[in-house]
């Protein structure tokens, strides 16, 4: 196992000389990574023909990215704490560029899956960016900057869909990946030029056994969730993977509690503030992805159904695009609420807004402007919630564990989106109507998914209510935590 030298974990590290540039570059990096995940959506139905592969095999071009991201996020986050966050950020961007190039040069299934997996390995960019901000920015800038960084996930997703649809309709599909690689290269150069390396490192040895155990457990769990509908939820393969995930993760937890330098410090993760923030993140991730599944389908279903709007993929993308801008616009509002009332309150407000958005969607789904309004309301709530989560996490973990803790929180959101995809897929496949000999999701199916999305947001609200109440920071100014976080928890070490 590789050993890394430790560096200062105090607050004496000088603030970045150009904080505005650092925030802009890191947020752009987050947008590019989330854009990469969205760009493939327009060509998913065409992948079997484009890659000359069965539909079940072509789906691995999406599944591979999910699995690679789940494994890479906590591992790269921990390596960032140990070896340098900027270094791991640059490595993630290199993998994004290389994976994009492989996909752009692919015409068959295997290289496409390999390239998409390489792209998925870049998913740790957002938690790494948040952790760099904690190390480099002045305290008064941190809450707003991390909220913007968190919102970049939604911005890239919302803007990527219309851009990808436009390219797929008018250019060769390989251009989607050349675009992703080019944007990654631009961000790589900007990071090299403008983002400093933090001196805050824990050093030590990487927990290789813990990394392998977490990877095996997560792959088993997410593979069962993402492929369960295809393989059958009661089939031997699906149930076997669920069982394997439980056993592996229990053994992994036993190991992490006993090794002196764990991949994930489970004692820190079990702290009330971290635990309930991560649980709420799963529910919020579920809610966010439910919108992404329902609204585009409603927009594209034929008008003959009586509830579909019969729009093209490009039009659907343009309808969804404002939601990303709303999410970014509400990031500074989220930061102000966190600063004055605490991030717990911000998270609870965000969850209620999301639930209200889904409630609107149940009664407003027949006009184009209805869906624009609903997507913007839900995205405003997501902006509040996503802006609060990093503050809650960073307020409860030592500076030397910031990247690992933020990465784990990002993973929790991903698990929520994966579960949303599986549950919504089952509902939309079971509750159908027949049109022209084809089975299409019924109006009630969409309403059920919306109701579940609202329920998940309300569950996040309830979970967030158990997060410890905010107390004003105390102690010397140079050791104070980020605005809106718990000083007592910040001072605590494992």
Short mmCIF file of C-alpha atoms in Angstrom, two decimals:
data_model
loop_
_atom_site.label_atom_id
_atom_site.label_comp_id
_atom_site.label_asym_id
_atom_site.label_seq_id
_atom_site.Cartn_x
_atom_site.Cartn_y
_atom_site.Cartn_z
CA UNK A 1 0.00 0.00 0.00
CA UNK A 2 1.29 3.46 -0.91
CA UNK A 3 2.23 5.83 1.91
CA UNK A 4 1.75 9.57 1.62
CA UNK A 5 3.39 12.33 3.70
CA UNK A 6 1.17 14.37 5.97
CA UNK A 7 0.92 18.12 5.72
CA UNK A 8 -0.66 20.79 7.86
CA UNK A 9 -4.27 20.25 8.81
CA UNK A 10 -4.51 23.60 10.54
CA UNK A 11 -5.97 26.76 9.16
CA UNK A 12 -2.71 28.52 8.52
CA UNK A 13 -2.87 27.76 4.81
CA UNK A 14 -3.12 31.06 2.99
CA UNK A 15 -6.32 31.85 1.18
CA UNK A 16 -6.20 31.58 -2.56
CA UNK A 17 -5.10 34.89 -4.12
CA UNK A 18 -7.91 34.69 -6.69
CA UNK A 19 -10.91 33.18 -4.92
CA UNK A 20 -13.36 34.22 -7.65
CA UNK A 21 -11.29 32.38 -10.25
CA UNK A 22 -11.00 29.31 -8.05
CA UNK A 23 -14.77 29.15 -7.52
CA UNK A 24 -15.51 29.70 -11.22
CA UNK A 25 -13.07 27.03 -12.40
CA UNK A 26 -14.20 24.43 -9.88
CA UNK A 27 -17.87 25.08 -10.62
CA UNK A 28 -17.14 24.76 -14.34
CA UNK A 29 -15.43 21.43 -13.63
CA UNK A 30 -18.57 20.23 -11.85
CA UNK A 31 -20.77 21.33 -14.75
CA UNK A 32 -18.56 19.51 -17.28
CA UNK A 33 -18.66 16.26 -15.28
CA UNK A 34 -22.45 16.36 -14.91
CA UNK A 35 -22.70 17.32 -18.60
CA UNK A 36 -20.74 14.18 -19.45
CA UNK A 37 -23.33 12.04 -17.70
CA UNK A 38 -26.20 13.67 -19.60
CA UNK A 39 -24.74 13.81 -23.10
CA UNK A 40 -25.40 10.14 -23.80
CA UNK A 41 -29.15 10.31 -23.05
CA UNK A 42 -30.31 11.27 -26.59
CA UNK A 43 -28.55 8.31 -28.18
CA UNK A 44 -29.50 5.64 -25.62
CA UNK A 45 -32.42 4.31 -27.73
CA UNK A 46 -30.12 4.18 -30.77
CA UNK A 47 -27.15 2.50 -29.07
CA UNK A 48 -28.09 -1.08 -30.09
CA UNK A 49 -28.03 -0.04 -33.75
CA UNK A 50 -25.01 2.26 -33.42
CA UNK A 51 -22.93 -0.37 -31.62
CA UNK A 52 -24.40 -3.42 -33.38
CA UNK A 53 -25.30 -4.98 -30.04
CA UNK A 54 -28.44 -6.28 -28.30
CA UNK A 55 -30.32 -3.67 -26.28
CA UNK A 56 -29.56 -5.45 -23.00
CA UNK A 57 -25.83 -5.32 -23.75
CA UNK A 58 -25.89 -1.74 -25.05
CA UNK A 59 -27.40 -0.65 -21.73
CA UNK A 60 -23.98 -1.32 -20.18
CA UNK A 61 -22.83 1.95 -21.73
CA UNK A 62 -24.95 3.63 -19.05
CA UNK A 63 -24.55 1.07 -16.26
CA UNK A 64 -20.75 1.10 -16.51
CA UNK A 65 -20.66 4.83 -15.79
CA UNK A 66 -22.89 4.41 -12.74
CA UNK A 67 -20.80 1.60 -11.27
CA UNK A 68 -17.45 3.29 -11.96
CA UNK A 69 -18.66 6.53 -10.39
CA UNK A 70 -19.90 4.73 -7.28
CA UNK A 71 -16.53 3.03 -6.76
CA UNK A 72 -14.35 6.00 -7.68
CA UNK A 73 -16.08 8.69 -5.63
CA UNK A 74 -15.19 7.49 -2.09
CA UNK A 75 -11.81 6.08 -3.12
CA UNK A 76 -10.65 9.21 -4.94
CA UNK A 77 -12.01 11.37 -2.13
CA UNK A 78 -9.90 9.51 0.42
CA UNK A 79 -6.83 9.71 -1.83
CA UNK A 80 -7.46 13.44 -2.14
CA UNK A 81 -7.27 13.84 1.64
CA UNK A 82 -4.08 11.79 1.73
CA UNK A 83 -2.14 12.78 -1.41
CA UNK A 84 -3.60 16.12 -2.47
CA UNK A 85 -7.07 17.16 -3.61
CA UNK A 86 -5.91 19.13 -6.65
CA UNK A 87 -3.78 16.19 -7.75
CA UNK A 88 -6.79 13.85 -7.61
CA UNK A 89 -8.95 16.47 -9.33
CA UNK A 90 -6.47 16.62 -12.21
CA UNK A 91 -6.36 12.82 -12.40
CA UNK A 92 -10.17 12.71 -12.56
CA UNK A 93 -10.20 15.22 -15.42
CA UNK A 94 -7.55 13.23 -17.30
CA UNK A 95 -9.73 10.12 -16.98
CA UNK A 96 -12.72 12.11 -18.26
CA UNK A 97 -10.76 13.27 -21.30
CA UNK A 98 -9.31 9.82 -22.01
CA UNK A 99 -12.69 8.12 -21.61
CA UNK A 100 -14.32 10.68 -23.91
CA UNK A 101 -11.67 10.02 -26.56
CA UNK A 102 -12.18 6.26 -26.32
CA UNK A 103 -15.95 6.68 -26.76
CA UNK A 104 -15.48 9.13 -29.63
CA UNK A 105 -13.35 6.57 -31.49
CA UNK A 106 -15.70 3.65 -30.72
CA UNK A 107 -18.11 1.92 -33.07
CA UNK A 108 -18.51 -1.30 -31.09
CA UNK A 109 -19.76 -2.17 -27.62
CA UNK A 110 -16.61 -3.08 -25.68
CA UNK A 111 -14.59 0.11 -26.22
CA UNK A 112 -17.73 2.18 -25.63
CA UNK A 113 -18.32 0.51 -22.26
CA UNK A 114 -14.63 0.93 -21.35
CA UNK A 115 -14.73 4.61 -22.30
CA UNK A 116 -17.93 5.23 -20.37
CA UNK A 117 -16.44 3.52 -17.31
CA UNK A 118 -13.39 5.79 -17.58
CA UNK A 119 -15.71 8.78 -17.74
CA UNK A 120 -17.51 7.54 -14.64
CA UNK A 121 -14.21 7.50 -12.75
CA UNK A 122 -14.24 11.32 -12.93
CA UNK A 123 -17.34 11.60 -10.72
CA UNK A 124 -15.34 12.68 -7.66
CA UNK A 125 -14.70 16.11 -9.19
CA UNK A 126 -17.56 17.81 -7.32
CA UNK A 127 -16.73 16.59 -3.77
CA UNK A 128 -13.04 17.27 -4.44
CA UNK A 129 -13.91 20.78 -5.58
CA UNK A 130 -15.93 21.43 -2.42
CA UNK A 131 -13.03 20.18 -0.30
CA UNK A 132 -10.53 22.41 -2.11
CA UNK A 133 -12.81 25.35 -1.41
CA UNK A 134 -12.77 24.55 2.30
CA UNK A 135 -8.99 24.57 2.30
CA UNK A 136 -8.38 27.61 0.09
CA UNK A 137 -11.19 30.13 0.42
CA UNK A 138 -11.75 32.77 3.10
CA UNK A 139 -14.34 31.67 5.65
CA UNK A 140 -16.84 34.31 4.56
CA UNK A 141 -16.79 32.98 0.97
CA UNK A 142 -17.08 29.28 1.76
CA UNK A 143 -20.82 28.79 2.23
CA UNK A 144 -21.75 30.52 -1.04
CA UNK A 145 -18.96 28.83 -3.00
CA UNK A 146 -19.80 25.31 -1.87
CA UNK A 147 -23.49 25.92 -2.61
CA UNK A 148 -22.58 26.95 -6.17
CA UNK A 149 -20.34 23.89 -6.52
CA UNK A 150 -23.13 21.59 -5.39
CA UNK A 151 -25.58 23.24 -7.79
CA UNK A 152 -23.22 22.63 -10.71
CA UNK A 153 -24.44 19.02 -10.74
CA UNK A 154 -27.94 20.11 -11.67
CA UNK A 155 -26.80 22.84 -14.05
CA UNK A 156 -24.75 20.48 -16.17
CA UNK A 157 -27.56 17.96 -16.28
CA UNK A 158 -30.18 20.53 -17.29
CA UNK A 159 -28.08 22.24 -19.94
CA UNK A 160 -26.62 19.01 -21.27
CA UNK A 161 -29.89 17.53 -22.50
CA UNK A 162 -30.80 20.20 -25.09
CA UNK A 163 -27.17 20.53 -26.19
CA UNK A 164 -26.86 16.77 -26.63
CA UNK A 165 -30.19 16.55 -28.49
CA UNK A 166 -29.09 19.33 -30.86
CA UNK A 167 -25.80 17.60 -31.61
CA UNK A 168 -27.37 14.16 -31.98
CA UNK A 169 -30.00 15.49 -34.41
CA UNK A 170 -27.59 17.45 -36.61
CA UNK A 171 -24.10 15.94 -36.30
CA UNK A 172 -22.41 12.57 -36.05
CA UNK A 173 -23.07 11.06 -32.60
CA UNK A 174 -19.34 10.79 -31.93
CA UNK A 175 -19.28 14.58 -31.61
CA UNK A 176 -21.02 14.22 -28.24
CA UNK A 177 -17.88 12.65 -26.83
CA UNK A 178 -15.48 14.96 -28.64
CA UNK A 179 -17.37 17.84 -27.01
CA UNK A 180 -17.07 16.20 -23.59
CA UNK A 181 -13.34 15.62 -24.06
CA UNK A 182 -12.73 19.15 -25.30
CA UNK A 183 -14.53 20.72 -22.36
CA UNK A 184 -12.59 18.45 -20.01
CA UNK A 185 -9.31 19.59 -21.57
CA UNK A 186 -10.27 23.25 -21.16
CA UNK A 187 -11.08 22.72 -17.50
CA UNK A 188 -7.83 20.77 -17.00
CA UNK A 189 -5.81 23.74 -18.26
CA UNK A 190 -7.77 26.16 -16.08
CA UNK A 191 -7.24 24.04 -12.98
CA UNK A 192 -3.52 23.86 -13.67
CA UNK A 193 -3.37 27.63 -14.09
CA UNK A 194 -5.71 28.90 -11.39
CA UNK A 195 -6.39 26.33 -8.65
CA UNK A 196 -3.69 25.92 -5.98
CA UNK A 197 -2.82 22.67 -4.26
CA UNK A 198 -3.89 22.53 -0.63
CA UNK A 199 -1.37 21.86 2.10
CA UNK A 200 -4.09 20.13 4.16
CA UNK A 201 -3.31 16.41 3.94
CA UNK A 202 -3.59 13.52 6.33
CA UNK A 203 -0.85 11.40 4.81
CA UNK A 204 -0.63 7.76 5.86
CA UNK A 205 -1.27 4.55 3.97
CA UNK A 206 -4.19 3.89 1.67
CA UNK A 207 -6.61 1.21 2.89
CA UNK A 208 -6.42 -1.11 -0.11
CA UNK A 209 -8.47 -3.89 1.50
CA UNK A 210 -11.14 -1.36 2.45
CA UNK A 211 -11.16 0.00 -1.09
CA UNK A 212 -11.62 -3.45 -2.61
CA UNK A 213 -14.33 -4.34 -0.10
CA UNK A 214 -16.28 -1.13 -0.67
CA UNK A 215 -15.99 -1.52 -4.44
CA UNK A 216 -17.27 -5.10 -4.33
CA UNK A 217 -20.15 -4.21 -2.03
CA UNK A 218 -21.24 -1.14 -4.00
CA UNK A 219 -21.00 -2.87 -7.36
CA UNK A 220 -23.13 -5.75 -6.07
CA UNK A 221 -25.74 -3.40 -4.63
CA UNK A 222 -26.00 -0.98 -7.55
CA UNK A 223 -25.84 -3.72 -10.15
CA UNK A 224 -28.81 -5.44 -8.50
CA UNK A 225 -30.73 -2.14 -8.34
CA UNK A 226 -29.96 -1.02 -11.89
CA UNK A 227 -30.41 -4.40 -13.63
CA UNK A 228 -33.07 -5.94 -11.39
CA UNK A 229 -35.89 -5.03 -13.76
CA UNK A 230 -34.12 -6.78 -16.65
CA UNK A 231 -33.08 -9.85 -14.69
CA UNK A 232 -36.23 -10.11 -12.57
CA UNK A 233 -36.44 -8.79 -9.01
CA UNK A 234 -36.97 -12.29 -7.63
CA UNK A 235 -34.44 -13.92 -9.94
CA UNK A 236 -31.43 -15.75 -8.56
CA UNK A 237 -28.90 -13.28 -9.95
CA UNK A 238 -30.63 -10.23 -8.49
CA UNK A 239 -31.25 -11.77 -5.07
CA UNK A 240 -27.73 -13.18 -5.03
CA UNK A 241 -26.25 -9.74 -5.68
CA UNK A 242 -28.35 -8.18 -2.92
CA UNK A 243 -27.25 -10.89 -0.52
CA UNK A 244 -23.62 -10.50 -1.56
CA UNK A 245 -23.86 -6.73 -1.04
CA UNK A 246 -25.17 -7.19 2.51
CA UNK A 247 -22.49 -9.72 3.47
CA UNK A 248 -19.62 -7.84 1.83
CA UNK A 249 -20.58 -4.46 3.31
CA UNK A 250 -20.98 -5.95 6.79
CA UNK A 251 -17.51 -7.53 6.59
CA UNK A 252 -16.17 -4.29 5.13
CA UNK A 253 -17.63 -2.35 8.06
CA UNK A 254 -16.02 -4.75 10.51
CA UNK A 255 -12.67 -4.18 8.81
CA UNK A 256 -13.03 -0.39 8.70
CA UNK A 257 -13.71 -0.24 12.44
CA UNK A 258 -10.53 -2.18 13.19
CA UNK A 259 -7.95 -0.85 10.75
CA UNK A 260 -5.94 2.15 12.01
CA UNK A 261 -6.26 4.14 8.76
CA UNK A 262 -9.66 3.25 7.26
CA UNK A 263 -10.93 4.24 3.84
CA UNK A 264 -14.07 5.57 5.55
CA UNK A 265 -13.98 6.52 9.21
CA UNK A 266 -17.25 4.91 10.27
CA UNK A 267 -17.07 6.49 13.71
CA UNK A 268 -17.09 9.92 12.11
CA UNK A 269 -19.82 8.79 9.70
CA UNK A 270 -21.93 7.64 12.65
CA UNK A 271 -21.95 11.09 14.20
CA UNK A 272 -25.50 12.33 14.32
CA UNK A 273 -24.92 15.29 12.00
CA UNK A 274 -23.11 13.24 9.35
CA UNK A 275 -25.41 10.22 9.59
CA UNK A 276 -28.68 12.09 9.23
CA UNK A 277 -27.29 14.36 6.51
CA UNK A 278 -26.30 11.29 4.48
CA UNK A 279 -29.68 9.65 5.02
CA UNK A 280 -31.43 12.83 3.93
CA UNK A 281 -29.14 12.93 0.88
CA UNK A 282 -30.42 9.54 -0.26
CA UNK A 283 -34.01 10.80 -0.08
CA UNK A 284 -33.19 14.09 -1.85
CA UNK A 285 -31.27 12.23 -4.56
CA UNK A 286 -34.33 10.05 -5.07
CA UNK A 287 -36.56 13.13 -5.42
CA UNK A 288 -34.27 14.86 -7.89
CA UNK A 289 -34.05 11.88 -10.21
CA UNK A 290 -37.79 11.23 -10.13
CA UNK A 291 -38.25 14.59 -11.86
CA UNK A 292 -35.63 13.70 -14.46
CA UNK A 293 -37.53 10.49 -15.26
CA UNK A 294 -41.09 11.85 -15.34
CA UNK A 295 -40.97 15.23 -17.05
CA UNK A 296 -39.06 14.29 -20.24
CA UNK A 297 -41.41 11.36 -20.84
CA UNK A 298 -44.51 13.49 -20.35
CA UNK A 299 -43.11 16.00 -22.80
CA UNK A 300 -42.37 13.39 -25.49
CA UNK A 301 -45.35 11.03 -25.25
CA UNK A 302 -47.86 11.42 -28.13
CA UNK A 303 -50.70 13.89 -27.66
CA UNK A 304 -53.08 11.04 -28.55
CA UNK A 305 -52.57 9.65 -25.05
CA UNK A 306 -54.47 12.64 -23.67
CA UNK A 307 -51.67 13.63 -21.31
CA UNK A 308 -48.51 13.54 -23.43
CA UNK A 309 -47.39 16.79 -25.05
CA UNK A 310 -45.85 15.29 -28.20
CA UNK A 311 -42.63 17.33 -28.13
CA UNK A 312 -39.27 16.41 -29.58
CA UNK A 313 -36.26 15.50 -27.44
CA UNK A 314 -34.72 18.89 -28.22
CA UNK A 315 -37.89 20.68 -27.11
CA UNK A 316 -38.00 18.57 -23.95
CA UNK A 317 -34.41 19.52 -23.22
CA UNK A 318 -35.15 23.21 -23.71
CA UNK A 319 -38.09 22.95 -21.30
CA UNK A 320 -35.82 21.39 -18.68
CA UNK A 321 -32.92 23.82 -19.22
CA UNK A 322 -34.29 26.67 -17.03
CA UNK A 323 -34.33 24.32 -14.04
CA UNK A 324 -30.52 24.21 -14.01
CA UNK A 325 -30.31 28.00 -14.06
CA UNK A 326 -32.83 28.18 -11.20
CA UNK A 327 -30.74 25.74 -9.19
CA UNK A 328 -27.65 27.89 -9.68
CA UNK A 329 -29.58 31.09 -8.90
CA UNK A 330 -30.81 29.69 -5.58
CA UNK A 331 -27.34 28.53 -4.49
CA UNK A 332 -26.38 31.92 -2.97
CA UNK A 333 -29.83 32.18 -1.36
CA UNK A 334 -29.21 28.79 0.21
CA UNK A 335 -25.85 30.04 1.52
CA UNK A 336 -27.43 33.13 3.10
CA UNK A 337 -30.08 31.06 4.87
CA UNK A 338 -27.39 28.65 6.10
CA UNK A 339 -25.32 31.54 7.40
CA UNK A 340 -28.21 33.12 9.31
CA UNK A 341 -30.26 30.09 10.39
CA UNK A 342 -27.94 27.14 9.93
CA UNK A 343 -27.70 24.56 7.12
CA UNK A 344 -30.16 22.25 8.90
CA UNK A 345 -32.92 24.80 8.34
CA UNK A 346 -31.82 25.27 4.72
CA UNK A 347 -32.01 21.54 4.07
CA UNK A 348 -35.47 21.32 5.60
CA UNK A 349 -36.72 24.28 3.54
CA UNK A 350 -35.32 22.69 0.39
CA UNK A 351 -37.07 19.40 1.11
CA UNK A 352 -40.42 21.16 1.59
CA UNK A 353 -40.02 23.09 -1.67
CA UNK A 354 -39.28 19.86 -3.54
CA UNK A 355 -42.37 18.20 -2.05
CA UNK A 356 -44.48 21.22 -3.02
CA UNK A 357 -43.14 21.01 -6.58
CA UNK A 358 -44.23 17.41 -6.93
CA UNK A 359 -47.61 18.30 -5.45
CA UNK A 360 -47.99 20.95 -8.15
CA UNK A 361 -46.97 18.41 -10.78
CA UNK A 362 -49.80 16.07 -9.82
CA UNK A 363 -52.39 18.75 -10.65
CA UNK A 364 -50.44 20.71 -13.29
CA UNK A 365 -49.19 18.48 -16.09
CA UNK A 366 -51.28 19.29 -19.16
CA UNK A 367 -49.51 22.37 -20.54
CA UNK A 368 -45.93 23.18 -21.47
CA UNK A 369 -45.70 26.01 -18.96
CA UNK A 370 -46.95 23.67 -16.24
CA UNK A 371 -43.88 21.49 -16.60
CA UNK A 372 -41.54 24.48 -16.85
CA UNK A 373 -42.99 25.80 -13.57
CA UNK A 374 -42.82 22.42 -11.85
CA UNK A 375 -39.22 21.75 -12.90
CA UNK A 376 -38.16 25.21 -11.68
CA UNK A 377 -39.89 24.81 -8.29
CA UNK A 378 -38.36 21.38 -7.72
CA UNK A 379 -34.94 22.63 -8.83
CA UNK A 380 -35.15 25.58 -6.44
CA UNK A 381 -35.68 23.10 -3.61
CA UNK A 382 -32.83 20.92 -4.82
CA UNK A 383 -30.61 24.02 -4.94
CA UNK A 384 -31.43 24.76 -1.29
CA UNK A 385 -30.84 21.17 -0.20
CA UNK A 386 -27.66 20.56 -2.18
CA UNK A 387 -26.21 23.84 -0.95
CA UNK A 388 -26.77 22.86 2.69
CA UNK A 389 -25.32 19.34 2.58
CA UNK A 390 -21.60 20.23 2.21
CA UNK A 391 -21.88 22.74 5.08
CA UNK A 392 -23.44 20.08 7.31
CA UNK A 393 -20.79 17.51 6.40
CA UNK A 394 -17.83 19.88 6.75
CA UNK A 395 -19.18 21.10 10.07
CA UNK A 396 -18.89 17.62 11.53
CA UNK A 397 -15.60 16.22 10.21
CA UNK A 398 -11.94 17.19 10.68
CA UNK A 399 -10.32 19.16 7.86
CA UNK A 400 -8.18 16.16 6.94
CA UNK A 401 -11.26 14.07 6.14
CA UNK A 402 -13.19 16.64 4.13
CA UNK A 403 -12.80 15.08 0.67
CA UNK A 404 -13.61 11.56 1.88
CA UNK A 405 -16.68 12.76 3.80
CA UNK A 406 -17.99 14.87 0.91
CA UNK A 407 -17.39 11.99 -1.48
CA UNK A 408 -19.39 9.65 0.71
CA UNK A 409 -22.22 12.19 0.78
CA UNK A 410 -22.14 12.38 -3.01
CA UNK A 411 -22.30 8.58 -3.12
CA UNK A 412 -25.42 8.66 -0.93
CA UNK A 413 -27.13 10.94 -3.45
CA UNK A 414 -26.16 8.54 -6.24
CA UNK A 415 -27.67 5.62 -4.37
CA UNK A 416 -30.87 7.63 -4.06
CA UNK A 417 -30.99 8.31 -7.80
CA UNK A 418 -30.34 4.63 -8.57
CA UNK A 419 -33.19 3.52 -6.31
CA UNK A 420 -35.46 6.15 -7.90
CA UNK A 421 -34.65 4.84 -11.35
CA UNK A 422 -35.45 1.26 -10.33
CA UNK A 423 -38.72 2.05 -8.54
CA UNK A 424 -39.97 4.48 -11.18
CA UNK A 425 -39.06 2.00 -13.91
CA UNK A 426 -41.17 -0.71 -12.29
CA UNK A 427 -44.15 1.61 -11.82
CA UNK A 428 -44.03 3.02 -15.35
CA UNK A 429 -43.67 -0.49 -16.80
CA UNK A 430 -46.57 -1.95 -14.80
CA UNK A 431 -49.14 0.85 -15.04
CA UNK A 432 -49.65 1.21 -18.79
CA UNK A 433 -52.18 2.04 -21.48
CA UNK A 434 -52.27 0.68 -25.03
CA UNK A 435 -51.86 3.06 -27.97
CA UNK A 436 -51.46 1.74 -31.50
CA UNK A 437 -50.53 -1.66 -30.16
CA UNK A 438 -47.79 -0.26 -27.92
CA UNK A 439 -47.85 -0.18 -24.12
CA UNK A 440 -47.14 3.30 -22.77
CA UNK A 441 -46.97 4.53 -19.15
CA UNK A 442 -50.39 5.71 -17.99
CA UNK A 443 -51.19 9.13 -16.56
CA UNK A 444 -51.75 7.55 -13.16
CA UNK A 445 -48.32 5.92 -13.32
CA UNK A 446 -46.70 9.34 -13.62
CA UNK A 447 -48.82 10.66 -10.77
CA UNK A 448 -47.77 7.75 -8.56
CA UNK A 449 -44.09 8.45 -9.28
CA UNK A 450 -44.66 12.14 -8.49
CA UNK A 451 -46.37 11.23 -5.22
CA UNK A 452 -43.46 8.97 -4.28
CA UNK A 453 -41.05 11.81 -5.17
CA UNK A 454 -43.00 14.12 -2.86
CA UNK A 455 -42.95 11.46 -0.16
CA UNK A 456 -39.18 11.06 -0.48
CA UNK A 457 -38.75 14.83 -0.07
CA UNK A 458 -40.96 14.83 3.03
CA UNK A 459 -38.93 11.91 4.38
CA UNK A 460 -35.79 14.01 3.88
CA UNK A 461 -37.48 16.81 5.85
CA UNK A 462 -38.23 14.46 8.74
CA UNK A 463 -34.71 13.00 8.72
CA UNK A 464 -33.16 16.49 8.63
CA UNK A 465 -35.14 17.44 11.73
CA UNK A 466 -32.93 15.03 13.70
CA UNK A 467 -29.74 16.86 12.72
CA UNK A 468 -28.32 18.74 15.74
CA UNK A 469 -29.46 22.35 16.01
CA UNK A 470 -27.03 24.98 14.78
CA UNK A 471 -24.96 26.75 17.41
CA UNK A 472 -22.89 29.86 16.63
CA UNK A 473 -19.21 29.18 16.08
CA UNK A 474 -16.89 29.91 19.00
CA UNK A 475 -13.16 30.18 19.42
CA UNK A 476 -10.43 32.03 17.54
CA UNK A 477 -11.35 33.38 14.14
CA UNK A 478 -8.74 31.39 12.29
CA UNK A 479 -10.11 28.07 13.53
CA UNK A 480 -13.79 28.86 13.04
CA UNK A 481 -15.63 26.53 10.72
CA UNK A 482 -17.53 27.52 7.64
CA UNK A 483 -20.47 29.87 8.14
CA UNK A 484 -23.53 28.00 9.30
CA UNK A 485 -21.80 24.89 10.58
CA UNK A 486 -21.40 23.42 14.02
CA UNK A 487 -18.18 24.55 15.66
CA UNK A 488 -18.28 21.84 18.32
CA UNK A 489 -18.52 19.11 15.70
CA UNK A 490 -15.75 20.71 13.65
CA UNK A 491 -13.39 20.67 16.60
CA UNK A 492 -14.07 17.00 17.20
CA UNK A 493 -11.53 14.52 15.93
CA UNK A 494 -11.85 10.81 15.58
#
